[in-house]
Structures are given as C-alpha cells and as structure tokens.
Amino acid sequence: MRELQLVGIDKRFPPGVRACADVTLTIRAGEVLAVLGENGAGKTTLMRIAAGVTRPDRGSVVKDGSRLALGSPRDAISHGIGMVHQHFMLIPRLSVAENVVLGFEGGSRLLDRSTLRRSVESFSEQVGLRVDAGRLVEELAVGEQQRVEILRALYRGAEVLILDEPTAVLTPTETDGLFRVVREMASAGKAIVFISHKLHEISQVADRVVILRNGELVAERPPTTPLGELAALMVGRPVEVPTRSGTAASESVALELAGACSHGAPGLDSVSMVVGRGEIVGVAGVDGNGQVALEEVLAGIRQLSGGTLSLVGEAPERTSPTTMRRLGLVRIPSERHRDGIVAPASVWENLVMFDLHRLGFARGGALRVRAARRRAEQLVEEYGIRCGSIDQSVGELSGGNQQKVVIARELAADPSVVVAAQPTRGLDVGATAGVHRALLEHRERGRAVVLISADLDEICQLSDRVYVMYEGRVSGTAAPSERERIGRLMAGVAA
Amino acid sequence: MSAEAVVTSGIATTLELSTPIVFGGLGGVLSERSGVLNIALEGTMLVGAFGYFAGAAATGTVIGGIVLAVAAATSGALVLAWLAIHANADQVIAGMAVNLIASGLTDFLYQAIYGVSGTAPVPGMGPVGIPLLDKIPVVGPSLFDQSLLTYLALLAVPAVSFWLFRTRAGLHVLAVGERPEAADSAGLGVYKIRYLSVAASGVACGLGGAFILTQVSSFSSDMTAGVGYIALAAVIFGNWRPRGVLVAAVLFGAFEALQSILQSLGVSVPYDLLLAVPYLVTIVAVSGFVGRVRAPQADGVPYVRS
Ligand SMILES: Nc1ncnc2c1ncn2[C@@H]1O[C@H](COP(=O)(O)OP(=O)(O)OP(=O)(O)O)[C@@H](O)[C@H]1O
Ligand SMILES: [Mg+2]
C-alpha cells in the first residue's frame, strides 16, 4: 500500500450535527499523521468511516487509486485498515489470545487454547509488543489492554493503523513506549493515524498534522508548528493558557490527613497531607496508585481504617458524602460518566440537583421548577456551557461541556475545598483551559483545591505544592518546578 | 418401604424431576450466553409439551411428537428472538409476553382441536434400562432405568459445555453475549449468532416440554407448572454454565423428590414452602454467599449498530 485517501467525506447526525463536512485527506505509508481538533470536531467520526464502522453520507475511501466498498469493520480489515478505539473494544472476560484472534481463528472449528496462546505470544514477540496471552483481559492494566488492541489490529494484517486518543489513559513511561512502537511501525512502512488532545505529543511522534474544526479540515501543518498556533487553529481563536500567579498566601489549614489508611487495592497506606487555604495542592501519580481511594476518602464515600481526616478544624467520626458536602468539601469525580452526571437527565436538573435545599428550590417536597431553571440559566451563562437548551439531556453534550456542568454545579456553592480528580481527562485545549481557569479562580478567592491528576503537565502548571503517590503511599513531596523529580517519584524510584 | 427402596426411588424421582430443568436450563444458558435474556423458558417448554401432544396424537408415534415439540418450541423461541433482537423490546417484558401467549394459545388450540372432552392418551416414553448397568443394586434401577430423554439431558450437559467453551462457534457466542460491538468489529454476525442461539434454546426447551408430556401422556393447561422458572433459577444458580445448571437442577429436583417421599411416608410438610425452595436457594446464590455468579455482560441488552 502507498496511500489511503478519504475523498469528500460528509456525515450528518440527527438532529443536524455535521460531524464531517466535505473532508479530503491523504494518509501515506511510512508516516504518522496527527489529527487534532476540539471535542466534537469530528475526528472520531472521520476515522470510524475509514475503519468501516460508520458509513458516510457522501464521499469515498480510496486505497492506491481504487475505491473501497466499506460495509463493515470486517471489510476495512480485509483492506488492511485497523482502528484502536477511544473506548477499547476488548472483551474483559475472554483471554488476551481469544481477544486477539476473535473472528480470525483460522482453520479449525475446535479451539486449542494452548496452541492459540503460543501462536499469539510468538506473534507478539515478533512485532515487539509483549503480552501474556493466557491472562484474562479484565486483569490487565489499561496500558496492557492497549497493547492488546494494537496487537490485534496488527494480527489482522493492518497496514493503516488508526489510534484514537491512545495516550489519554497512559502513564508517561507507557506513552514513551507507545511512541517507540508507533515510530517503528511507521518505519516498517505502515501508515499511522494518531489522534490526541495533548499538543506537545505531536512534535514527538508525528510527521504531519491536520486540524479539524466543526467537521471541516481547516489546516495542515508540520509537527514543528508552535503549540499556540495549533491550539488557535483548533479553536478558531487564540487560546489563553491560564497560569498561576503569586504564591499561596495562607497559613491556615483547610484540610488535613494524618496517617490515613484505607482498605482497597490499592488503598491508602498512612497518607499524611496538609492543604492550606488559597492553594492548589497537586497529587501526582500514575493511575492505580491509590488516587481513587484518596478521592473517595475525601469525598466521604470510603471510610478510613486508620488515621484521621480533618476538615476546617472538624474531624467527623464517620464520614459520608452528605457530611463532607455540609462541611464545605465538594468533588469533581474522576469517573465523570458514572459519578459526575446523570446522563439522561436535563442540563438544568444536573446543575441544581445537589442544591435544592440550600437554595430553597424544594419546599415541602415540591420542586420550584421556575426558580431552579432560572438558576441553571445563570450557571450556563457564567460557565459558558454550550448546549442547545437547558432541557437538553446532559448525555448529549460533548465531553468538555459535560465537565463544565459538573464544575459549575460543584463550584457554584463556593465550597472551601474542591477535590478535582482527573478534571481534564479527554478534554480539548479550550475546555482544559476553562477548567484550569475555574480552579485557579477558586484559589484566588482563598479556597483550597486538591488536584489529583496523572497528567504531569497539568500538575506542574497549576499546583503550589505537589505530593506524589506510589502504591498507596506518599512517596515524596516536591515543588511544581521539579518536573523530573516528580516523574521519578511517580515511577517509584527513590529521588 | 425398605431403606434401600426409599433411596432408589429418591434418586430415580430426583432425576426424573431434574430432566426438564436441565433441558430448560441449557436452553437458558445458550440464549443468555449470546446476550438474549430468556424469561420465556416456561412458555417455550409449554409450547413444546403441546407440540409433543399434537404430534404424537396425529402420528401415533413418539418420533412425531418429538419432532413437533421441537419445531413448535423453536418457533416460540424465535418470537422472543425477534422481539428482543430486532424490535429492541424490553427483554423481560418480551419474555413474559411469550409466556402469556404460550399459555393462552396452547389452551385455545387444545380446546379447538380436541374439544372439551379431549382425546385418548398419546404414546409416552417409559423408562429404558441400560443392559447390565441396571442390575447394579440401588444405582441400577435408579440411574440406569430412565427415559431416553433423561439420558439425552445428561449427555447434553457436557456436550453444550464443550461446544460453548472449546469450539470456535462457542467463542463467538460468548463474545456476542459479552460485548456485541467488539464482536461486530471482529466481523462476527451479531444478529445471526443471537438468532441461532435462541433457536437452539428453543430446541432444548422443546425436548424439556416433550419430556414433561411423555410422563403423563395427556395435555392439560399450564402443565409446565413453573418448571421453566425453576430452570431460569438454575441458570443463575449455575452461573450460566451447563455443569452449574446440572448441579442446580439435581439439587432442585432432589428437594421436590424429598417432598414427595416425605408425603408418601406420611410426614406432613407444607407443600407450598417446599415449592419455594429453588427460588430461595437462588436468591442465596445470587446474593454472593456461594462464590460470585456473574451474568454475561450484554445479557438482556439489545445491540443497535451505530
Ligand atoms: N452516533 C452519534 N449520534 C449522534 N451524534 C453523534 C454520534 N457520534 C458523534 N456524534 C456527534 O458528531 C460530532 C463529532 O463527534 P466525534 O466523536 O467525531 O468528535 P471528536 O472530534 O472525536 O471529539 P472528542 O475529542 O471529544 O473525542 C459531535 O457533535 C458528536 O456529538
Ligand atoms: Mg473522539
């Protein structure tokens, strides 16, 4: 294969969203093509069309001059086009080997598990993506699952490999590993499409960058283009990156954990930390090192099995989300879809749901709909939430706007402590800047923020001080300027 | 009765009562492993029982009965399949609908065809001893002197298990029942696999219904009397595995057998309470006391291609 062309691709979704607008794009063998764009710009839709998952309204996919008929993913696979989806397409209760060969088992009607496993393992060594083929996918870490996804695409004979936000869930080390694999595949003559919201990754891995905005292809640039320019092309206007100003002013403590322990895998192992008023305290760490336990302990969902938690001087014996909220602590949850929003409910319902009593919107069990809606309108205005109307269901909004709904709801009560867990995961540059601005403003008002994030850039950019978590413990503290040291602490290397 | 006779008849009755539960349970496993929740086991078995009756009455043969039982139950199952797979109906409601239709329709057809007075009993299937083995004391006359359908049920358990977990086709069924979108992107025909699995479940239920009828040789309304629901309980208790279904079916069968033996010995036991035992045991099972049971991830979730 020399090149794959998308020609004049058009795609609309009801009710009138134009996800792709006459996009023409060439993907060449031996090169890594980065595709950038805001949330909802149409990156995923365009690539799903190339991978045979979605059918375009108009336009065609052309490989080396001949037009392909892509009726299903299977057709695309047979033409050597493979895609690793934003949300993985693996079957958790099947083994790695079964997932890799599914649908391509070859001759025999019987399954010989050990042969299967050996052949998948030897293939994985051949392409340099080591996996333990006998394990169940549900037992694997995200990074390993992604290796399985890539391995599967290669096993099916992919010459064009589309990676949709592959680094969103990876650790810095895993990301480096992925980039190595991607570069190797490109030099072996494969064509790689790489979608990401992290602009600084582009120069590390891409040969060429295209930018989508509102479904249109608006620009093509070399990977050396300044990040500010790329961001402006994506959003359509310059993006201001909010920065921290001044040093944290206060000595008074808003939140304190002393020797906190909690059960879980991993739980917390005597974690001590102090968060003062008017500062953002970053909690860095690779996913799965106790951040979820910390988040849940602070939110009052999980109980401490040892140590103490005190909030504005009070140390509640038993915590619950209600008591923590009453004491002025709110959370922006890491599992946005599960814990942050009620997807089928409307924007206004989501915006006021926790505040019905405080704001007097519920009298004697009856909801004062008109007042609550007015309040929601205000918040939509104030936080720049983009939605058709406040009656639209939150599930229909883009990821960035869903997160704005959560942030608006949580910050509206002016809480004394905000626990923000992975607050910008999956969000585009513009939305990320919006979230960062909201957190920084909260800090300016003399409130405290606990920023739990696996994104080292975010941590260094926003925090006044940094704690690093490793295997449920605080492995060290650092200043936000000590990026290298934080990276080492995250990897569990003594620093 | 001698103690030996009590044990012999206990085992024999247990197996007899377990047979339709095994068939129904295997049907449930086949359907639900592919992602179609099957509440309709009861109705499908009832249709199977009626099919056997009609087939055997028309042809005067056992084979005629079995063929019609399987055909009728498979058609019933395909109604569920259509509702669940293409009409995207709520699968609990679709299943209940099939049960209600089965109950009404079999009643109606029986009256319409055979009239109020009914018809002569049709040929049934008595126990068939396995030569030599049936001479072994206690286990001989209990285990090895059963209906051919009981032997078939017992053989079907390892067969279905092998098919599901050791063949390519079985892997495809599991994939479709766990994550249809992943199976689809691997090029598997999700709808086709689901239809075939539900049809296979109909075949199993047809045999189960036929067995119930061969025991009594005549049809009466709602004669499955909840066996399909017990089979459903066996599917859950058995963790959606054929061998688990067998264990559950034998356990539930044994409770019922115990009840009838106690009654024949003149011990009075509250009948209704014993009837509830399978359901109670299942509630205990799903509440996590006996290890965890876990349904296929996409069980009951219709697949809509985006
Ligand atoms: N199945 C669908 N039904 C209706 N609308 C859809 C569907 N899939 C995508 N859209 C809409 O099409 C637009 C483009 O979505 P797409 O997922 O391609 O964006 P994206 O660039 O991948 O965004 P992100 O960075 O958030 O992943 C969005 O407005 C989205 O809401
Ligand atoms: Mg996307």
PDB file of C-alpha atoms in Angstrom, chain A residues 283-464:
ATOM      1  CA  VAL A 283      -1.434  14.901  43.918  1.00  0.00           C
ATOM      2  CA  ALA A 284       0.610  13.359  41.124  1.00  0.00           C
ATOM      3  CA  GLY A 285       0.811   9.682  40.384  1.00  0.00           C
ATOM      4  CA  VAL A 286       0.344   7.032  37.794  1.00  0.00           C
ATOM      5  CA  ASP A 287      -3.210   5.716  37.708  1.00  0.00           C
ATOM      6  CA  GLY A 288      -3.907   2.931  40.133  1.00  0.00           C
ATOM      7  CA  ASN A 289      -1.600   4.017  42.926  1.00  0.00           C
ATOM      8  CA  GLY A 290      -4.283   4.899  45.431  1.00  0.00           C
ATOM      9  CA  GLN A 291      -5.692   8.042  43.847  1.00  0.00           C
ATOM     10  CA  VAL A 292      -9.179   6.577  43.669  1.00  0.00           C
ATOM     11  CA  ALA A 293      -9.000   5.634  47.350  1.00  0.00           C
ATOM     12  CA  LEU A 294      -7.847   9.149  48.212  1.00  0.00           C
ATOM     13  CA  GLU A 295     -10.602  10.702  46.143  1.00  0.00           C
ATOM     14  CA  GLU A 296     -13.245   8.529  47.764  1.00  0.00           C
ATOM     15  CA  VAL A 297     -11.947   9.031  51.276  1.00  0.00           C
ATOM     16  CA  LEU A 298     -12.016  12.789  50.823  1.00  0.00           C
ATOM     17  CA  ALA A 299     -15.486  12.667  49.317  1.00  0.00           C
ATOM     18  CA  GLY A 300     -16.746  10.653  52.279  1.00  0.00           C
ATOM     19  CA  ILE A 301     -17.595   7.579  50.238  1.00  0.00           C
ATOM     20  CA  ARG A 302     -14.896   5.416  51.736  1.00  0.00           C
ATOM     21  CA  GLN A 303     -14.148   5.226  55.457  1.00  0.00           C
ATOM     22  CA  LEU A 304     -10.682   5.451  56.937  1.00  0.00           C
ATOM     23  CA  SER A 305      -9.450   2.289  58.604  1.00  0.00           C
ATOM     24  CA  GLY A 306      -6.820   4.271  60.482  1.00  0.00           C
ATOM     25  CA  GLY A 307      -5.555   7.816  60.946  1.00  0.00           C
ATOM     26  CA  THR A 308      -7.601  10.969  60.855  1.00  0.00           C
ATOM     27  CA  LEU A 309      -9.193  13.317  58.422  1.00  0.00           C
ATOM     28  CA  SER A 310      -9.989  16.835  59.486  1.00  0.00           C
ATOM     29  CA  LEU A 311     -11.773  19.467  57.521  1.00  0.00           C
ATOM     30  CA  VAL A 312     -11.889  23.103  58.597  1.00  0.00           C
ATOM     31  CA  GLY A 313     -10.953  22.003  62.070  1.00  0.00           C
ATOM     32  CA  GLU A 314     -13.627  19.332  62.382  1.00  0.00           C
ATOM     33  CA  ALA A 315     -12.798  15.645  62.387  1.00  0.00           C
ATOM     34  CA  PRO A 316     -16.018  13.779  61.674  1.00  0.00           C
ATOM     35  CA  GLU A 317     -16.125  10.317  63.241  1.00  0.00           C
ATOM     36  CA  ARG A 318     -17.972   8.720  60.341  1.00  0.00           C
ATOM     37  CA  THR A 319     -17.957  10.473  57.023  1.00  0.00           C
ATOM     38  CA  SER A 320     -20.498  10.438  54.263  1.00  0.00           C
ATOM     39  CA  PRO A 321     -20.839  12.474  51.097  1.00  0.00           C
ATOM     40  CA  THR A 322     -23.536  14.472  52.874  1.00  0.00           C
ATOM     41  CA  THR A 323     -21.385  15.402  55.869  1.00  0.00           C
ATOM     42  CA  MET A 324     -18.411  16.295  53.684  1.00  0.00           C
ATOM     43  CA  ARG A 325     -20.581  18.438  51.481  1.00  0.00           C
ATOM     44  CA  ARG A 326     -22.071  20.149  54.503  1.00  0.00           C
ATOM     45  CA  LEU A 327     -18.559  20.864  55.807  1.00  0.00           C
ATOM     46  CA  GLY A 328     -17.794  22.550  52.509  1.00  0.00           C
ATOM     47  CA  LEU A 329     -15.940  19.895  50.535  1.00  0.00           C
ATOM     48  CA  VAL A 330     -17.056  19.062  47.011  1.00  0.00           C
ATOM     49  CA  ARG A 331     -15.640  16.716  44.428  1.00  0.00           C
ATOM     50  CA  ILE A 332     -15.169  16.743  40.683  1.00  0.00           C
ATOM     51  CA  PRO A 333     -15.120  12.978  40.208  1.00  0.00           C
ATOM     52  CA  SER A 334     -12.643  11.107  38.043  1.00  0.00           C
ATOM     53  CA  GLU A 335     -15.395   8.865  36.709  1.00  0.00           C
ATOM     54  CA  ARG A 336     -17.352  11.652  35.107  1.00  0.00           C
ATOM     55  CA  HIS A 337     -19.951   9.463  33.484  1.00  0.00           C
ATOM     56  CA  ARG A 338     -20.586   7.288  36.486  1.00  0.00           C
ATOM     57  CA  ASP A 339     -20.343   9.780  39.339  1.00  0.00           C
ATOM     58  CA  GLY A 340     -20.467  13.238  37.823  1.00  0.00           C
ATOM     59  CA  ILE A 341     -23.588  13.435  35.745  1.00  0.00           C
ATOM     60  CA  VAL A 342     -26.964  11.822  35.347  1.00  0.00           C
ATOM     61  CA  ALA A 343     -26.695  11.420  31.593  1.00  0.00           C
ATOM     62  CA  PRO A 344     -30.379  11.064  30.664  1.00  0.00           C
ATOM     63  CA  ALA A 345     -31.454  13.985  32.887  1.00  0.00           C
ATOM     64  CA  SER A 346     -31.541  17.531  31.577  1.00  0.00           C
ATOM     65  CA  VAL A 347     -28.853  20.163  31.888  1.00  0.00           C
ATOM     66  CA  TRP A 348     -30.857  22.185  34.402  1.00  0.00           C
ATOM     67  CA  GLU A 349     -31.638  19.180  36.563  1.00  0.00           C
ATOM     68  CA  ASN A 350     -27.966  18.239  36.640  1.00  0.00           C
ATOM     69  CA  LEU A 351     -26.982  21.774  37.535  1.00  0.00           C
ATOM     70  CA  VAL A 352     -29.209  22.143  40.575  1.00  0.00           C
ATOM     71  CA  MET A 353     -29.608  18.612  41.850  1.00  0.00           C
ATOM     72  CA  PHE A 354     -27.357  18.908  44.891  1.00  0.00           C
ATOM     73  CA  ASP A 355     -28.501  22.348  45.898  1.00  0.00           C
ATOM     74  CA  LEU A 356     -32.249  22.017  46.051  1.00  0.00           C
ATOM     75  CA  HIS A 357     -32.420  22.558  49.780  1.00  0.00           C
ATOM     76  CA  ARG A 358     -29.649  25.056  50.219  1.00  0.00           C
ATOM     77  CA  LEU A 359     -31.130  27.334  47.616  1.00  0.00           C
ATOM     78  CA  GLY A 360     -34.695  26.722  48.723  1.00  0.00           C
ATOM     79  CA  PHE A 361     -35.774  25.105  45.476  1.00  0.00           C
ATOM     80  CA  ALA A 362     -37.547  22.297  47.267  1.00  0.00           C
ATOM     81  CA  ARG A 363     -40.319  23.349  49.588  1.00  0.00           C
ATOM     82  CA  GLY A 364     -42.283  20.695  51.401  1.00  0.00           C
ATOM     83  CA  GLY A 365     -41.228  18.119  48.843  1.00  0.00           C
ATOM     84  CA  ALA A 366     -42.323  20.126  45.833  1.00  0.00           C
ATOM     85  CA  LEU A 367     -39.781  21.378  43.360  1.00  0.00           C
ATOM     86  CA  ARG A 368     -39.823  25.073  42.480  1.00  0.00           C
ATOM     87  CA  VAL A 369     -39.094  24.468  38.855  1.00  0.00           C
ATOM     88  CA  ARG A 370     -39.136  28.030  37.659  1.00  0.00           C
ATOM     89  CA  ALA A 371     -36.603  29.282  40.220  1.00  0.00           C
ATOM     90  CA  ALA A 372     -34.363  26.269  39.700  1.00  0.00           C
ATOM     91  CA  ARG A 373     -34.362  26.769  35.945  1.00  0.00           C
ATOM     92  CA  ARG A 374     -33.509  30.433  36.329  1.00  0.00           C
ATOM     93  CA  ARG A 375     -30.554  29.478  38.470  1.00  0.00           C
ATOM     94  CA  ALA A 376     -29.454  26.926  35.864  1.00  0.00           C
ATOM     95  CA  GLU A 377     -29.673  29.540  33.102  1.00  0.00           C
ATOM     96  CA  GLN A 378     -27.348  31.749  35.154  1.00  0.00           C
ATOM     97  CA  LEU A 379     -24.791  28.975  35.572  1.00  0.00           C
ATOM     98  CA  VAL A 380     -24.903  28.101  31.865  1.00  0.00           C
ATOM     99  CA  GLU A 381     -24.162  31.738  31.123  1.00  0.00           C
ATOM    100  CA  GLU A 382     -21.487  32.140  33.762  1.00  0.00           C
ATOM    101  CA  TYR A 383     -19.529  28.969  32.900  1.00  0.00           C
ATOM    102  CA  GLY A 384     -20.062  29.157  29.156  1.00  0.00           C
ATOM    103  CA  ILE A 385     -21.724  25.775  28.876  1.00  0.00           C
ATOM    104  CA  ARG A 386     -22.577  25.127  25.244  1.00  0.00           C
ATOM    105  CA  CYS A 387     -25.923  23.399  24.948  1.00  0.00           C
ATOM    106  CA  GLY A 388     -28.978  23.702  22.737  1.00  0.00           C
ATOM    107  CA  SER A 389     -31.179  24.487  25.707  1.00  0.00           C
ATOM    108  CA  ILE A 390     -31.193  23.718  29.415  1.00  0.00           C
ATOM    109  CA  ASP A 391     -33.753  20.999  28.674  1.00  0.00           C
ATOM    110  CA  GLN A 392     -31.313  19.010  26.575  1.00  0.00           C
ATOM    111  CA  SER A 393     -30.087  15.848  28.277  1.00  0.00           C
ATOM    112  CA  VAL A 394     -26.535  16.087  29.565  1.00  0.00           C
ATOM    113  CA  GLY A 395     -25.587  12.824  27.875  1.00  0.00           C
ATOM    114  CA  GLU A 396     -25.902  14.545  24.507  1.00  0.00           C
ATOM    115  CA  LEU A 397     -23.331  17.230  25.312  1.00  0.00           C
ATOM    116  CA  SER A 398     -19.690  16.966  24.327  1.00  0.00           C
ATOM    117  CA  GLY A 399     -17.261  15.720  26.960  1.00  0.00           C
ATOM    118  CA  GLY A 400     -15.970  19.206  27.639  1.00  0.00           C
ATOM    119  CA  ASN A 401     -19.418  20.615  28.197  1.00  0.00           C
ATOM    120  CA  GLN A 402     -20.412  17.731  30.448  1.00  0.00           C
ATOM    121  CA  GLN A 403     -17.403  18.527  32.602  1.00  0.00           C
ATOM    122  CA  LYS A 404     -18.388  22.208  32.643  1.00  0.00           C
ATOM    123  CA  VAL A 405     -21.789  21.171  34.005  1.00  0.00           C
ATOM    124  CA  VAL A 406     -20.094  19.265  36.821  1.00  0.00           C
ATOM    125  CA  ILE A 407     -17.742  22.122  37.622  1.00  0.00           C
ATOM    126  CA  ALA A 408     -20.476  24.740  37.528  1.00  0.00           C
ATOM    127  CA  ARG A 409     -22.615  22.701  39.887  1.00  0.00           C
ATOM    128  CA  GLU A 410     -19.815  21.977  42.327  1.00  0.00           C
ATOM    129  CA  LEU A 411     -18.186  25.396  42.404  1.00  0.00           C
ATOM    130  CA  ALA A 412     -21.451  27.337  42.470  1.00  0.00           C
ATOM    131  CA  ALA A 413     -21.783  26.766  46.203  1.00  0.00           C
ATOM    132  CA  ASP A 414     -18.353  28.361  46.772  1.00  0.00           C
ATOM    133  CA  PRO A 415     -17.041  25.384  48.771  1.00  0.00           C
ATOM    134  CA  SER A 416     -13.989  25.722  50.966  1.00  0.00           C
ATOM    135  CA  VAL A 417     -12.274  22.666  49.482  1.00  0.00           C
ATOM    136  CA  VAL A 418     -12.553  21.262  45.970  1.00  0.00           C
ATOM    137  CA  VAL A 419     -11.252  17.799  45.216  1.00  0.00           C
ATOM    138  CA  ALA A 420     -10.698  17.748  41.463  1.00  0.00           C
ATOM    139  CA  ALA A 421      -9.839  14.267  40.220  1.00  0.00           C
ATOM    140  CA  GLN A 422      -8.503  13.940  36.666  1.00  0.00           C
ATOM    141  CA  PRO A 423     -10.563  17.031  35.808  1.00  0.00           C
ATOM    142  CA  THR A 424      -9.419  17.450  32.204  1.00  0.00           C
ATOM    143  CA  ARG A 425      -9.111  13.859  31.043  1.00  0.00           C
ATOM    144  CA  GLY A 426     -10.286  13.606  27.450  1.00  0.00           C
ATOM    145  CA  LEU A 427     -10.940  17.344  27.154  1.00  0.00           C
ATOM    146  CA  ASP A 428      -9.633  19.526  24.345  1.00  0.00           C
ATOM    147  CA  VAL A 429      -7.323  22.511  24.813  1.00  0.00           C
ATOM    148  CA  GLY A 430     -10.120  25.054  25.063  1.00  0.00           C
ATOM    149  CA  ALA A 431     -12.138  23.078  27.582  1.00  0.00           C
ATOM    150  CA  THR A 432      -8.992  22.266  29.548  1.00  0.00           C
ATOM    151  CA  ALA A 433      -8.137  25.950  29.762  1.00  0.00           C
ATOM    152  CA  GLY A 434     -11.671  26.623  31.013  1.00  0.00           C
ATOM    153  CA  VAL A 435     -11.373  24.041  33.780  1.00  0.00           C
ATOM    154  CA  HIS A 436      -7.957  25.331  34.777  1.00  0.00           C
ATOM    155  CA  ARG A 437      -9.238  28.877  34.891  1.00  0.00           C
ATOM    156  CA  ALA A 438     -12.112  27.865  37.164  1.00  0.00           C
ATOM    157  CA  LEU A 439      -9.761  26.080  39.567  1.00  0.00           C
ATOM    158  CA  LEU A 440      -7.311  28.982  39.642  1.00  0.00           C
ATOM    159  CA  GLU A 441     -10.106  31.470  40.310  1.00  0.00           C
ATOM    160  CA  HIS A 442     -11.227  29.321  43.172  1.00  0.00           C
ATOM    161  CA  ARG A 443      -7.730  29.503  44.579  1.00  0.00           C
ATOM    162  CA  GLU A 444      -7.640  33.281  44.156  1.00  0.00           C
ATOM    163  CA  ARG A 445     -10.759  33.511  46.281  1.00  0.00           C
ATOM    164  CA  GLY A 446      -8.781  31.940  49.115  1.00  0.00           C
ATOM    165  CA  ARG A 447     -10.239  28.460  48.767  1.00  0.00           C
ATOM    166  CA  ALA A 448      -8.355  25.189  48.695  1.00  0.00           C
ATOM    167  CA  VAL A 449      -8.032  22.802  45.779  1.00  0.00           C
ATOM    168  CA  VAL A 450      -6.781  19.218  45.819  1.00  0.00           C
ATOM    169  CA  LEU A 451      -5.830  18.417  42.250  1.00  0.00           C
ATOM    170  CA  ILE A 452      -5.490  14.664  41.719  1.00  0.00           C
ATOM    171  CA  SER A 453      -4.077  14.105  38.261  1.00  0.00           C
ATOM    172  CA  ALA A 454      -1.992  11.685  36.274  1.00  0.00           C
ATOM    173  CA  ASP A 455      -1.140  14.462  33.850  1.00  0.00           C
ATOM    174  CA  LEU A 456       2.230  15.778  34.873  1.00  0.00           C
ATOM    175  CA  ASP A 457       1.911  18.951  32.807  1.00  0.00           C
ATOM    176  CA  GLU A 458      -1.328  19.833  34.488  1.00  0.00           C
ATOM    177  CA  ILE A 459       0.150  19.196  37.915  1.00  0.00           C
ATOM    178  CA  CYS A 460       3.198  21.358  37.297  1.00  0.00           C
ATOM    179  CA  GLN A 461       1.213  24.136  35.695  1.00  0.00           C
ATOM    180  CA  LEU A 462      -1.401  24.566  38.440  1.00  0.00           C
ATOM    181  CA  SER A 463      -0.029  23.356  41.764  1.00  0.00           C
ATOM    182  CA  ASP A 464       1.588  25.347  44.549  1.00  0.00           C
TER     183      ASP A 464
END
